[in-house]
Structure formats: C-alpha cells, structure tokens
PDB file of C-alpha atoms in Angstrom:
ATOM      1  CA  UNK A  25       0.000   0.000   0.000  1.00 43.00           C
ATOM      2  CA  UNK A  26       2.793   2.393   0.966  1.00 41.00           C
ATOM      3  CA  UNK A  27       4.554   1.643  -2.305  1.00 43.00           C
ATOM      4  CA  UNK A  28       1.362   2.469  -4.237  1.00 44.00           C
ATOM      5  CA  UNK A  29       0.975   5.801  -2.411  1.00 40.00           C
ATOM      6  CA  UNK A  30       4.566   6.729  -3.165  1.00 45.00           C
ATOM      7  CA  UNK A  31       4.076   5.861  -6.805  1.00 43.00           C
ATOM      8  CA  UNK A  32       0.867   7.913  -6.965  1.00 40.00           C
ATOM      9  CA  UNK A  33       2.577  10.887  -5.264  1.00 41.00           C
ATOM     10  CA  UNK A  34       5.495  10.755  -7.722  1.00 41.00           C
ATOM     11  CA  UNK A  35       3.070  10.689 -10.632  1.00 41.00           C
ATOM     12  CA  UNK A  36       1.232  13.765  -9.375  1.00 35.00           C
ATOM     13  CA  UNK A  37       4.486  15.616  -8.846  1.00 39.00           C
ATOM     14  CA  UNK A  38       5.557  14.811 -12.414  1.00 34.00           C
ATOM     15  CA  UNK A  39       2.212  16.013 -13.782  1.00 34.00           C
ATOM     16  CA  UNK A  40       2.318  19.220 -11.736  1.00 35.00           C
ATOM     17  CA  UNK A  41       5.798  20.000 -12.950  1.00 36.00           C
ATOM     18  CA  UNK A  42       4.752  19.420 -16.538  1.00 34.00           C
ATOM     19  CA  UNK A  43       1.784  21.774 -16.208  1.00 33.00           C
ATOM     20  CA  UNK A  44       3.991  24.511 -14.745  1.00 33.00           C
ATOM     21  CA  UNK A  45       6.534  24.094 -17.523  1.00 35.00           C
ATOM     22  CA  UNK A  46       9.310  23.044 -15.152  1.00 33.00           C
ATOM     23  CA  UNK A  47      12.336  21.156 -16.396  1.00 32.00           C
ATOM     24  CA  UNK A  48      11.892  17.421 -15.859  1.00 29.00           C
ATOM     25  CA  UNK A  49      14.478  14.652 -15.764  1.00 31.00           C
ATOM     26  CA  UNK A  50      15.095  13.281 -19.213  1.00 30.00           C
ATOM     27  CA  UNK A  51      13.321  16.123 -21.038  1.00 27.00           C
ATOM     28  CA  UNK A  52      15.253  18.591 -23.208  1.00 30.00           C
ATOM     29  CA  UNK A  53      14.629  22.346 -23.183  1.00 32.00           C
ATOM     30  CA  UNK A  54      12.829  22.279 -26.516  1.00 33.00           C
ATOM     31  CA  UNK A  55      10.263  19.837 -25.120  1.00 34.00           C
ATOM     32  CA  UNK A  56       9.419  22.096 -22.169  1.00 41.00           C
ATOM     33  CA  UNK A  57       9.495  25.392 -24.081  1.00 62.00           C
ATOM     34  CA  UNK A  58       6.213  27.267 -23.707  1.00 77.00           C
ATOM     35  CA  UNK A  59       4.093  27.570 -26.822  1.00 90.00           C
ATOM     36  CA  UNK A  60       4.302  30.900 -28.708  1.00 92.00           C
ATOM     37  CA  UNK A  61       1.736  33.539 -27.836  1.00 93.00           C
ATOM     38  CA  UNK A  62      -1.555  33.734 -29.701  1.00 96.00           C
ATOM     39  CA  UNK A  63      -2.645  37.000 -28.052  1.00 98.00           C
ATOM     40  CA  UNK A  64       0.247  39.283 -27.072  1.00 98.00           C
ATOM     41  CA  UNK A  65       0.384  42.529 -25.076  1.00 98.00           C
ATOM     42  CA  UNK A  66       3.563  44.631 -25.164  1.00 98.00           C
ATOM     43  CA  UNK A  67       4.366  46.972 -22.276  1.00 98.00           C
ATOM     44  CA  UNK A  68       7.427  48.530 -23.913  1.00 97.00           C
ATOM     45  CA  UNK A  69       7.860  50.701 -26.972  1.00 96.00           C
ATOM     46  CA  UNK A  70      11.170  48.980 -27.714  1.00 97.00           C
ATOM     47  CA  UNK A  71       9.644  45.501 -27.537  1.00 98.00           C
ATOM     48  CA  UNK A  72       6.751  46.632 -29.719  1.00 98.00           C
ATOM     49  CA  UNK A  73       9.238  47.822 -32.338  1.00 98.00           C
ATOM     50  CA  UNK A  74      10.842  44.377 -32.353  1.00 98.00           C
ATOM     51  CA  UNK A  75       7.438  42.727 -32.772  1.00 98.00           C
ATOM     52  CA  UNK A  76       6.924  44.744 -35.956  1.00 98.00           C
ATOM     53  CA  UNK A  77      10.459  44.090 -37.202  1.00 98.00           C
ATOM     54  CA  UNK A  78       9.771  40.362 -36.880  1.00 98.00           C
ATOM     55  CA  UNK A  79       6.457  40.825 -38.738  1.00 98.00           C
ATOM     56  CA  UNK A  80       4.581  39.412 -35.751  1.00 98.00           C
ATOM     57  CA  UNK A  81       2.238  42.361 -35.216  1.00 98.00           C
ATOM     58  CA  UNK A  82      -0.730  40.152 -36.025  1.00 97.00           C
ATOM     59  CA  UNK A  83      -0.349  38.714 -32.523  1.00 98.00           C
ATOM     60  CA  UNK A  84      -0.606  42.107 -30.795  1.00 98.00           C
ATOM     61  CA  UNK A  85      -3.893  42.720 -29.004  1.00 98.00           C
ATOM     62  CA  UNK A  86      -2.617  45.691 -26.985  1.00 97.00           C
ATOM     63  CA  UNK A  87       0.356  47.933 -26.216  1.00 97.00           C
ATOM     64  CA  UNK A  88       1.314  50.580 -23.658  1.00 96.00           C
ATOM     65  CA  UNK A  89       1.336  54.314 -24.399  1.00 94.00           C
ATOM     66  CA  UNK A  90       5.106  54.368 -25.029  1.00 93.00           C
ATOM     67  CA  UNK A  91       4.567  52.184 -28.106  1.00 95.00           C
ATOM     68  CA  UNK A  92       4.647  54.959 -30.700  1.00 93.00           C
ATOM     69  CA  UNK A  93       6.820  53.446 -33.436  1.00 95.00           C
ATOM     70  CA  UNK A  94       6.147  52.372 -36.075  1.00 96.00           C
ATOM     71  CA  UNK A  95       3.101  54.562 -36.642  1.00 95.00           C
ATOM     72  CA  UNK A  96       0.866  51.508 -36.917  1.00 97.00           C
ATOM     73  CA  UNK A  97       1.574  50.764 -33.245  1.00 97.00           C
ATOM     74  CA  UNK A  98      -0.285  53.939 -32.286  1.00 96.00           C
ATOM     75  CA  UNK A  99      -3.501  52.383 -33.572  1.00 96.00           C
ATOM     76  CA  UNK A 100      -3.321  49.334 -31.305  1.00 97.00           C
ATOM     77  CA  UNK A 101      -5.549  49.192 -28.188  1.00 97.00           C
ATOM     78  CA  UNK A 102      -3.724  50.914 -25.309  1.00 97.00           C
ATOM     79  CA  UNK A 103      -3.415  49.507 -21.787  1.00 96.00           C
ATOM     80  CA  UNK A 104      -2.103  52.726 -20.217  1.00 94.00           C
ATOM     81  CA  UNK A 105       1.264  54.094 -19.194  1.00 94.00           C
ATOM     82  CA  UNK A 106       3.842  51.403 -18.492  1.00 93.00           C
ATOM     83  CA  UNK A 107       4.353  52.395 -14.826  1.00 93.00           C
ATOM     84  CA  UNK A 108       0.643  52.853 -14.083  1.00 94.00           C
ATOM     85  CA  UNK A 109      -0.988  49.711 -15.412  1.00 95.00           C
ATOM     86  CA  UNK A 110      -4.405  48.326 -14.532  1.00 94.00           C
ATOM     87  CA  UNK A 111      -4.907  44.571 -14.305  1.00 95.00           C
ATOM     88  CA  UNK A 112      -8.579  44.849 -15.240  1.00 95.00           C
ATOM     89  CA  UNK A 113      -7.940  46.802 -18.418  1.00 93.00           C
ATOM     90  CA  UNK A 114      -5.078  44.595 -19.482  1.00 96.00           C
ATOM     91  CA  UNK A 115      -6.866  41.313 -18.802  1.00 97.00           C
ATOM     92  CA  UNK A 116      -9.926  42.526 -20.723  1.00 97.00           C
ATOM     93  CA  UNK A 117      -7.838  42.007 -23.882  1.00 97.00           C
ATOM     94  CA  UNK A 118      -7.526  38.303 -22.991  1.00 97.00           C
ATOM     95  CA  UNK A 119      -3.769  37.962 -23.615  1.00 97.00           C
ATOM     96  CA  UNK A 120      -1.952  34.697 -23.069  1.00 96.00           C
ATOM     97  CA  UNK A 121       1.427  36.479 -22.983  1.00 97.00           C
ATOM     98  CA  UNK A 122       2.609  39.882 -21.750  1.00 98.00           C
ATOM     99  CA  UNK A 123       6.096  41.226 -22.498  1.00 98.00           C
ATOM    100  CA  UNK A 124       7.766  44.245 -20.970  1.00 97.00           C
ATOM    101  CA  UNK A 125      10.742  45.487 -18.980  1.00 97.00           C
ATOM    102  CA  UNK A 126      11.436  45.722 -15.267  1.00 96.00           C
ATOM    103  CA  UNK A 127      10.156  49.316 -15.458  1.00 94.00           C
ATOM    104  CA  UNK A 128       6.565  48.020 -15.860  1.00 95.00           C
ATOM    105  CA  UNK A 129       4.288  48.221 -12.867  1.00 95.00           C
ATOM    106  CA  UNK A 130       2.945  48.467 -10.273  1.00 96.00           C
ATOM    107  CA  UNK A 131       4.286  45.083  -9.171  1.00 96.00           C
ATOM    108  CA  UNK A 132       0.945  44.107  -7.635  1.00 96.00           C
ATOM    109  CA  UNK A 133      -0.716  44.482 -11.054  1.00 96.00           C
ATOM    110  CA  UNK A 134       1.848  42.202 -12.685  1.00 97.00           C
ATOM    111  CA  UNK A 135       1.245  39.653  -9.928  1.00 97.00           C
ATOM    112  CA  UNK A 136      -2.496  39.784 -10.607  1.00 97.00           C
ATOM    113  CA  UNK A 137      -1.843  39.180 -14.298  1.00 97.00           C
ATOM    114  CA  UNK A 138       0.318  36.142 -13.500  1.00 97.00           C
ATOM    115  CA  UNK A 139      -2.302  34.805 -11.092  1.00 97.00           C
ATOM    116  CA  UNK A 140      -4.830  35.006 -13.921  1.00 97.00           C
ATOM    117  CA  UNK A 141      -2.690  32.486 -15.815  1.00 96.00           C
ATOM    118  CA  UNK A 142      -1.034  34.924 -18.217  1.00 97.00           C
ATOM    119  CA  UNK A 143       2.660  34.423 -18.980  1.00 97.00           C
ATOM    120  CA  UNK A 144       4.676  37.560 -18.110  1.00 97.00           C
ATOM    121  CA  UNK A 145       8.194  37.987 -19.539  1.00 97.00           C
ATOM    122  CA  UNK A 146      10.189  41.015 -18.362  1.00 97.00           C
ATOM    123  CA  UNK A 147      13.621  42.216 -19.501  1.00 97.00           C
ATOM    124  CA  UNK A 148      15.672  43.879 -16.772  1.00 96.00           C
ATOM    125  CA  UNK A 149      16.345  47.521 -17.695  1.00 95.00           C
ATOM    126  CA  UNK A 150      20.057  48.190 -17.211  1.00 96.00           C
ATOM    127  CA  UNK A 151      20.579  50.723 -20.023  1.00 96.00           C
ATOM    128  CA  UNK A 152      23.218  48.665 -21.826  1.00 97.00           C
ATOM    129  CA  UNK A 153      23.401  47.093 -25.280  1.00 98.00           C
ATOM    130  CA  UNK A 154      22.602  43.715 -23.723  1.00 97.00           C
ATOM    131  CA  UNK A 155      19.113  45.091 -22.977  1.00 97.00           C
ATOM    132  CA  UNK A 156      18.449  45.366 -26.700  1.00 98.00           C
ATOM    133  CA  UNK A 157      19.808  41.899 -27.355  1.00 98.00           C
ATOM    134  CA  UNK A 158      17.587  40.387 -24.668  1.00 98.00           C
ATOM    135  CA  UNK A 159      14.515  42.246 -25.952  1.00 98.00           C
ATOM    136  CA  UNK A 160      15.005  40.743 -29.411  1.00 98.00           C
ATOM    137  CA  UNK A 161      15.430  37.256 -27.934  1.00 98.00           C
ATOM    138  CA  UNK A 162      12.314  37.560 -25.759  1.00 98.00           C
ATOM    139  CA  UNK A 163      10.137  38.726 -28.646  1.00 98.00           C
ATOM    140  CA  UNK A 164      11.525  35.973 -30.863  1.00 98.00           C
ATOM    141  CA  UNK A 165      10.683  33.351 -28.267  1.00 97.00           C
ATOM    142  CA  UNK A 166       7.234  34.712 -27.405  1.00 97.00           C
ATOM    143  CA  UNK A 167       6.165  35.084 -31.042  1.00 97.00           C
ATOM    144  CA  UNK A 168       7.626  31.808 -32.251  1.00 97.00           C
ATOM    145  CA  UNK A 169      10.080  33.609 -34.539  1.00 97.00           C
ATOM    146  CA  UNK A 170      13.389  32.563 -33.000  1.00 97.00           C
ATOM    147  CA  UNK A 171      15.153  32.197 -36.347  1.00 97.00           C
ATOM    148  CA  UNK A 172      14.069  35.625 -37.544  1.00 98.00           C
ATOM    149  CA  UNK A 173      15.087  37.127 -34.191  1.00 98.00           C
ATOM    150  CA  UNK A 174      18.554  35.595 -34.457  1.00 98.00           C
ATOM    151  CA  UNK A 175      19.011  37.102 -37.914  1.00 98.00           C
ATOM    152  CA  UNK A 176      17.766  40.514 -36.714  1.00 98.00           C
ATOM    153  CA  UNK A 177      20.121  40.403 -33.757  1.00 98.00           C
ATOM    154  CA  UNK A 178      23.046  39.737 -36.068  1.00 98.00           C
ATOM    155  CA  UNK A 179      22.228  42.838 -38.095  1.00 98.00           C
ATOM    156  CA  UNK A 180      21.758  44.998 -35.015  1.00 98.00           C
ATOM    157  CA  UNK A 181      25.013  43.810 -33.435  1.00 98.00           C
ATOM    158  CA  UNK A 182      26.865  44.762 -36.620  1.00 98.00           C
ATOM    159  CA  UNK A 183      25.261  48.229 -36.597  1.00 98.00           C
ATOM    160  CA  UNK A 184      26.196  48.692 -32.949  1.00 98.00           C
ATOM    161  CA  UNK A 185      29.830  47.757 -33.502  1.00 98.00           C
ATOM    162  CA  UNK A 186      30.075  50.171 -36.441  1.00 98.00           C
ATOM    163  CA  UNK A 187      28.610  53.054 -34.440  1.00 98.00           C
ATOM    164  CA  UNK A 188      30.828  52.397 -31.441  1.00 98.00           C
ATOM    165  CA  UNK A 189      33.882  52.330 -33.706  1.00 98.00           C
ATOM    166  CA  UNK A 190      32.807  55.700 -35.140  1.00 98.00           C
ATOM    167  CA  UNK A 191      32.399  57.189 -31.650  1.00 98.00           C
ATOM    168  CA  UNK A 192      35.791  55.859 -30.561  1.00 97.00           C
ATOM    169  CA  UNK A 193      37.528  57.835 -33.326  1.00 97.00           C
ATOM    170  CA  UNK A 194      36.295  61.206 -32.043  1.00 96.00           C
ATOM    171  CA  UNK A 195      38.932  63.407 -30.382  1.00 95.00           C
ATOM    172  CA  UNK A 196      36.394  65.651 -28.660  1.00 95.00           C
ATOM    173  CA  UNK A 197      33.850  64.793 -25.927  1.00 97.00           C
ATOM    174  CA  UNK A 198      31.130  67.461 -25.793  1.00 98.00           C
ATOM    175  CA  UNK A 199      29.890  68.435 -22.320  1.00 98.00           C
ATOM    176  CA  UNK A 200      26.135  67.938 -22.467  1.00 98.00           C
ATOM    177  CA  UNK A 201      23.042  68.046 -20.282  1.00 96.00           C
ATOM    178  CA  UNK A 202      19.790  66.153 -20.776  1.00 96.00           C
ATOM    179  CA  UNK A 203      16.591  67.938 -19.832  1.00 94.00           C
ATOM    180  CA  UNK A 204      13.369  65.997 -19.227  1.00 90.00           C
ATOM    181  CA  UNK A 205      10.389  68.298 -19.717  1.00 88.00           C
ATOM    182  CA  UNK A 206       7.423  66.232 -20.916  1.00 81.00           C
ATOM    183  CA  UNK A 207       5.228  67.419 -18.038  1.00 74.00           C
ATOM    184  CA  UNK A 208       5.534  69.317 -14.792  1.00 71.00           C
ATOM    185  CA  UNK A 209       8.758  71.053 -13.805  1.00 81.00           C
ATOM    186  CA  UNK A 210      11.787  70.335 -16.039  1.00 86.00           C
ATOM    187  CA  UNK A 211      14.324  67.909 -14.573  1.00 91.00           C
ATOM    188  CA  UNK A 212      17.945  67.151 -15.435  1.00 93.00           C
ATOM    189  CA  UNK A 213      19.282  63.610 -15.856  1.00 95.00           C
ATOM    190  CA  UNK A 214      21.976  62.392 -13.502  1.00 95.00           C
ATOM    191  CA  UNK A 215      23.778  59.066 -13.225  1.00 94.00           C
ATOM    192  CA  UNK A 216      22.010  55.748 -13.686  1.00 94.00           C
ATOM    193  CA  UNK A 217      19.422  57.036 -16.160  1.00 95.00           C
ATOM    194  CA  UNK A 218      18.788  55.957 -19.725  1.00 95.00           C
ATOM    195  CA  UNK A 219      19.751  59.483 -20.806  1.00 96.00           C
ATOM    196  CA  UNK A 220      23.084  59.265 -18.970  1.00 97.00           C
ATOM    197  CA  UNK A 221      23.902  55.922 -20.619  1.00 97.00           C
ATOM    198  CA  UNK A 222      22.954  57.267 -24.036  1.00 97.00           C
ATOM    199  CA  UNK A 223      25.115  60.368 -23.672  1.00 97.00           C
ATOM    200  CA  UNK A 224      28.124  58.282 -22.684  1.00 97.00           C
ATOM    201  CA  UNK A 225      27.579  55.818 -25.537  1.00 98.00           C
ATOM    202  CA  UNK A 226      27.502  58.808 -27.894  1.00 98.00           C
ATOM    203  CA  UNK A 227      30.923  59.957 -26.704  1.00 98.00           C
ATOM    204  CA  UNK A 228      29.634  62.831 -24.580  1.00 98.00           C
ATOM    205  CA  UNK A 229      30.305  63.875 -20.994  1.00 98.00           C
ATOM    206  CA  UNK A 230      27.223  64.222 -18.809  1.00 97.00           C
ATOM    207  CA  UNK A 231      27.537  67.640 -17.152  1.00 96.00           C
ATOM    208  CA  UNK A 232      25.422  66.328 -14.257  1.00 93.00           C
ATOM    209  CA  UNK A 233      27.400  63.748 -12.290  1.00 89.00           C
ATOM    210  CA  UNK A 234      26.656  64.762  -8.695  1.00 88.00           C
ATOM    211  CA  UNK A 235      23.566  62.598  -8.202  1.00 92.00           C
ATOM    212  CA  UNK A 236      21.599  59.613  -9.495  1.00 94.00           C
ATOM    213  CA  UNK A 237      18.264  59.811 -11.293  1.00 94.00           C
ATOM    214  CA  UNK A 238      16.412  62.986 -12.161  1.00 93.00           C
ATOM    215  CA  UNK A 239      16.263  66.199 -10.144  1.00 92.00           C
ATOM    216  CA  UNK A 240      14.548  69.567 -10.716  1.00 88.00           C
ATOM    217  CA  UNK A 241      16.261  72.102 -12.905  1.00 77.00           C
ATOM    218  CA  UNK A 242      17.651  75.093 -10.973  1.00 82.00           C
ATOM    219  CA  UNK A 243      19.660  78.139 -12.010  1.00 86.00           C
ATOM    220  CA  UNK A 244      22.495  77.098  -9.697  1.00 84.00           C
ATOM    221  CA  UNK A 245      22.601  73.611 -11.219  1.00 80.00           C
ATOM    222  CA  UNK A 246      22.692  74.960 -14.752  1.00 86.00           C
ATOM    223  CA  UNK A 247      25.458  77.453 -13.966  1.00 88.00           C
ATOM    224  CA  UNK A 248      27.694  74.905 -12.266  1.00 89.00           C
ATOM    225  CA  UNK A 249      27.031  72.202 -14.898  1.00 93.00           C
ATOM    226  CA  UNK A 250      28.065  74.546 -17.741  1.00 95.00           C
ATOM    227  CA  UNK A 251      26.844  72.342 -20.624  1.00 96.00           C
ATOM    228  CA  UNK A 252      28.029  73.126 -24.136  1.00 97.00           C
ATOM    229  CA  UNK A 253      24.977  71.395 -25.633  1.00 98.00           C
ATOM    230  CA  UNK A 254      21.533  70.686 -24.210  1.00 97.00           C
ATOM    231  CA  UNK A 255      19.632  67.550 -25.193  1.00 97.00           C
ATOM    232  CA  UNK A 256      15.863  67.165 -25.058  1.00 96.00           C
ATOM    233  CA  UNK A 257      13.142  65.163 -26.765  1.00 95.00           C
ATOM    234  CA  UNK A 258      10.970  66.634 -29.484  1.00 95.00           C
ATOM    235  CA  UNK A 259       7.969  66.022 -27.212  1.00 93.00           C
ATOM    236  CA  UNK A 260       9.708  67.876 -24.387  1.00 93.00           C
ATOM    237  CA  UNK A 261      10.359  70.940 -26.509  1.00 95.00           C
ATOM    238  CA  UNK A 262       6.750  70.920 -27.695  1.00 95.00           C
ATOM    239  CA  UNK A 263       5.563  70.718 -24.064  1.00 92.00           C
ATOM    240  CA  UNK A 264       7.642  73.814 -23.268  1.00 91.00           C
ATOM    241  CA  UNK A 265       6.034  75.807 -26.070  1.00 93.00           C
ATOM    242  CA  UNK A 266       8.573  75.319 -28.835  1.00 95.00           C
ATOM    243  CA  UNK A 267      12.271  76.052 -29.240  1.00 95.00           C
ATOM    244  CA  UNK A 268      11.934  79.845 -29.021  1.00 94.00           C
ATOM    245  CA  UNK A 269      10.064  79.582 -25.726  1.00 94.00           C
ATOM    246  CA  UNK A 270      12.570  77.029 -24.467  1.00 93.00           C
ATOM    247  CA  UNK A 271      15.507  79.416 -24.817  1.00 94.00           C
ATOM    248  CA  UNK A 272      13.637  82.154 -22.950  1.00 93.00           C
ATOM    249  CA  UNK A 273      14.029  80.250 -19.690  1.00 90.00           C
ATOM    250  CA  UNK A 274      16.381  82.460 -17.601  1.00 90.00           C
ATOM    251  CA  UNK A 275      18.459  79.605 -16.166  1.00 90.00           C
ATOM    252  CA  UNK A 276      19.554  78.558 -19.661  1.00 92.00           C
ATOM    253  CA  UNK A 277      21.220  81.944 -20.185  1.00 93.00           C
ATOM    254  CA  UNK A 278      23.780  80.899 -17.569  1.00 91.00           C
ATOM    255  CA  UNK A 279      25.146  78.099 -19.787  1.00 94.00           C
ATOM    256  CA  UNK A 280      27.718  78.062 -22.616  1.00 96.00           C
ATOM    257  CA  UNK A 281      25.047  76.338 -24.737  1.00 97.00           C
ATOM    258  CA  UNK A 282      22.920  79.501 -24.659  1.00 96.00           C
ATOM    259  CA  UNK A 283      25.299  81.581 -26.791  1.00 94.00           C
ATOM    260  CA  UNK A 284      24.910  79.236 -29.775  1.00 95.00           C
ATOM    261  CA  UNK A 285      21.421  78.001 -28.825  1.00 97.00           C
ATOM    262  CA  UNK A 286      23.036  74.564 -28.974  1.00 98.00           C
ATOM    263  CA  UNK A 287      20.129  72.141 -28.746  1.00 98.00           C
ATOM    264  CA  UNK A 288      19.812  68.539 -29.976  1.00 98.00           C
ATOM    265  CA  UNK A 289      16.401  66.852 -30.016  1.00 97.00           C
ATOM    266  CA  UNK A 290      15.174  63.403 -30.977  1.00 96.00           C
ATOM    267  CA  UNK A 291      11.804  61.725 -30.645  1.00 94.00           C
ATOM    268  CA  UNK A 292      11.464  60.268 -27.129  1.00 92.00           C
ATOM    269  CA  UNK A 293      11.114  56.567 -27.955  1.00 92.00           C
ATOM    270  CA  UNK A 294      14.022  56.812 -30.392  1.00 94.00           C
ATOM    271  CA  UNK A 295      16.235  58.652 -27.928  1.00 94.00           C
ATOM    272  CA  UNK A 296      15.473  56.798 -24.692  1.00 94.00           C
ATOM    273  CA  UNK A 297      13.782  53.561 -25.704  1.00 93.00           C
ATOM    274  CA  UNK A 298      16.878  51.332 -25.789  1.00 96.00           C
ATOM    275  CA  UNK A 299      15.324  49.381 -28.603  1.00 97.00           C
ATOM    276  CA  UNK A 300      16.420  48.307 -32.083  1.00 98.00           C
ATOM    277  CA  UNK A 301      16.944  51.949 -33.114  1.00 98.00           C
ATOM    278  CA  UNK A 302      19.576  52.520 -30.403  1.00 98.00           C
ATOM    279  CA  UNK A 303      22.507  52.438 -32.881  1.00 98.00           C
ATOM    280  CA  UNK A 304      20.921  55.203 -34.974  1.00 97.00           C
ATOM    281  CA  UNK A 305      20.057  57.245 -31.849  1.00 97.00           C
ATOM    282  CA  UNK A 306      23.652  57.052 -30.601  1.00 98.00           C
ATOM    283  CA  UNK A 307      25.012  57.934 -34.029  1.00 98.00           C
ATOM    284  CA  UNK A 308      22.667  60.914 -34.420  1.00 98.00           C
ATOM    285  CA  UNK A 309      23.466  62.228 -30.942  1.00 98.00           C
ATOM    286  CA  UNK A 310      27.192  61.764 -31.488  1.00 98.00           C
ATOM    287  CA  UNK A 311      27.281  63.619 -34.800  1.00 98.00           C
ATOM    288  CA  UNK A 312      24.901  66.422 -33.859  1.00 98.00           C
ATOM    289  CA  UNK A 313      26.594  67.254 -30.542  1.00 98.00           C
ATOM    290  CA  UNK A 314      30.005  67.329 -32.238  1.00 97.00           C
ATOM    291  CA  UNK A 315      28.668  69.772 -34.833  1.00 97.00           C
ATOM    292  CA  UNK A 316      27.824  72.248 -32.062  1.00 97.00           C
ATOM    293  CA  UNK A 317      31.313  72.197 -30.561  1.00 96.00           C
ATOM    294  CA  UNK A 318      33.320  72.051 -33.792  1.00 90.00           C
TER     295      UNK A 318
END
C-alpha cells in the first residue's frame, strides 16, 4: 500500500511540474518550451518595435502608451502608461502572454496578471546594449520567430559595432546636459538614467554627475554644470512651447550652450527607448553634438 501511495505521489508531482513548464528529468529544453503567444500585449515601446520588425504584429492585441513606433503601433488598443498599469484593463484584452521590462508596474498588477494564468516575460532595464539583445530574444521566443530574431540580432550587433567604432575615433567629448520636460517642472538627468547611458555611448560627458536619477532644474545647477549642448526630446520641446520659448528660460542663459542656442532633439522613444533603433540614436546624438562644438 505504501509503495502504491509513493508511486501515486510521484506521478502527481511529475504532472504538476509538466503543467507549470518546469524542467523534468530526461526532457530537453525544446520539449518544455512554452508555446508561442496567440494574443500578445507589449508593455514597452522597444519591444513593440521588435514585434513589428519580426512581422509578428498580427499577434498584438494591446500595447502601452510608449509604443509609438512604427506609426501603426499607435492604432493598437492601449493599456495605459507602463508604470501605471491596470490589471482589469489589461486582462480585458484576454492575452496569453505579456512582455515588458522591469520598469513596468505596479508590481501588484503584474502579480495579478500572472495569477490570472497569463505568462509575463520582463527584460531587466540596465541601459546597456545587452538590454536590446535580450529584448530581441524575448520577442523571438514569445512570437515563435526565433530564427528571424537571431538574424535581426546579427544585423543589429553589426550596426552597434560600427557606431561604437565611429564614436571611438572622435577626439572631442562634448559636455552635455539632458533635460526631461514632458510634463511638470523640467528635470535634469543624472547618473544611472537611460539618458546618462545614451550620452556616454555617444561619446559625450554628462555635465550632471553629482547625483543619481532625475532632479529639478535650478539656475544654480545649470550654472555649475556649464553644458556646451543641451539635449531634449521633441515632445519635451513641444511641451515647453517650442524652441523659441525654451531658450527664454532664464536659467539657460547661464550656460555656454545659450550663446549658440546649442540644442539637440530626438523623438522620445528613439532617444530613450533602448530598442532596435539605439545604434541610430547614438550615431545621431554623437554627430549632432560634435557639430555644435566644432
């Protein structure tokens, strides 16, 4: 009797592990790999871009509000801002897979989505090239397009190496400052931000290195930072009333950038998304900042 109970218990454990997708003795990874998504929600503009590059957009049933590129992504049902998600709204789209980054939240909402039986795959946001590589791999796996993702990654890696080689040849490192001004009071980007990583990749020196994250813009901060070039997003400049209105801010007059009105702008998801367009964003920032200090 005891032997029968043990056998029954082992059988149930095996079945439970199989249902949860756990690795089982004697089974290879390919046999336990979860099936590709049939209904996919993307919580990252960068991941959404990869979905379109892999021609898997037919699986998308929803995206977050940062998914602005390509233009077709703007027409997909929106689940809200990536950091302010609602489980009810997201689950109403009946996804079987949700992809995003570690910036998605709140955490309790993601837990509710998992508890509803939806697979959630998140890429840790570290603001390095490996982020882009992992995003391509995750989308390839979740859409069932692993081969296409591998080929795309090869092309992107080649682009990245070419851009980094171009940056390495520069003999000048412009002193720059990134201003975040989409809403509320403008803030400057310090260490540990996507903007800081981007500026460094582009061969620039971040004029703000006294703190981590974002802090409010002050006249004292601008004067001591002394940036030669100011970087913003096109959306940020629009929110401030346009470029002419931007330069009327009194604190900007305290910077070397003010004399030349040295401003570089790129669309937000291109500039800060750390997606497949990162090589072109770094190249554009590198070339345009150098032009201002030539």
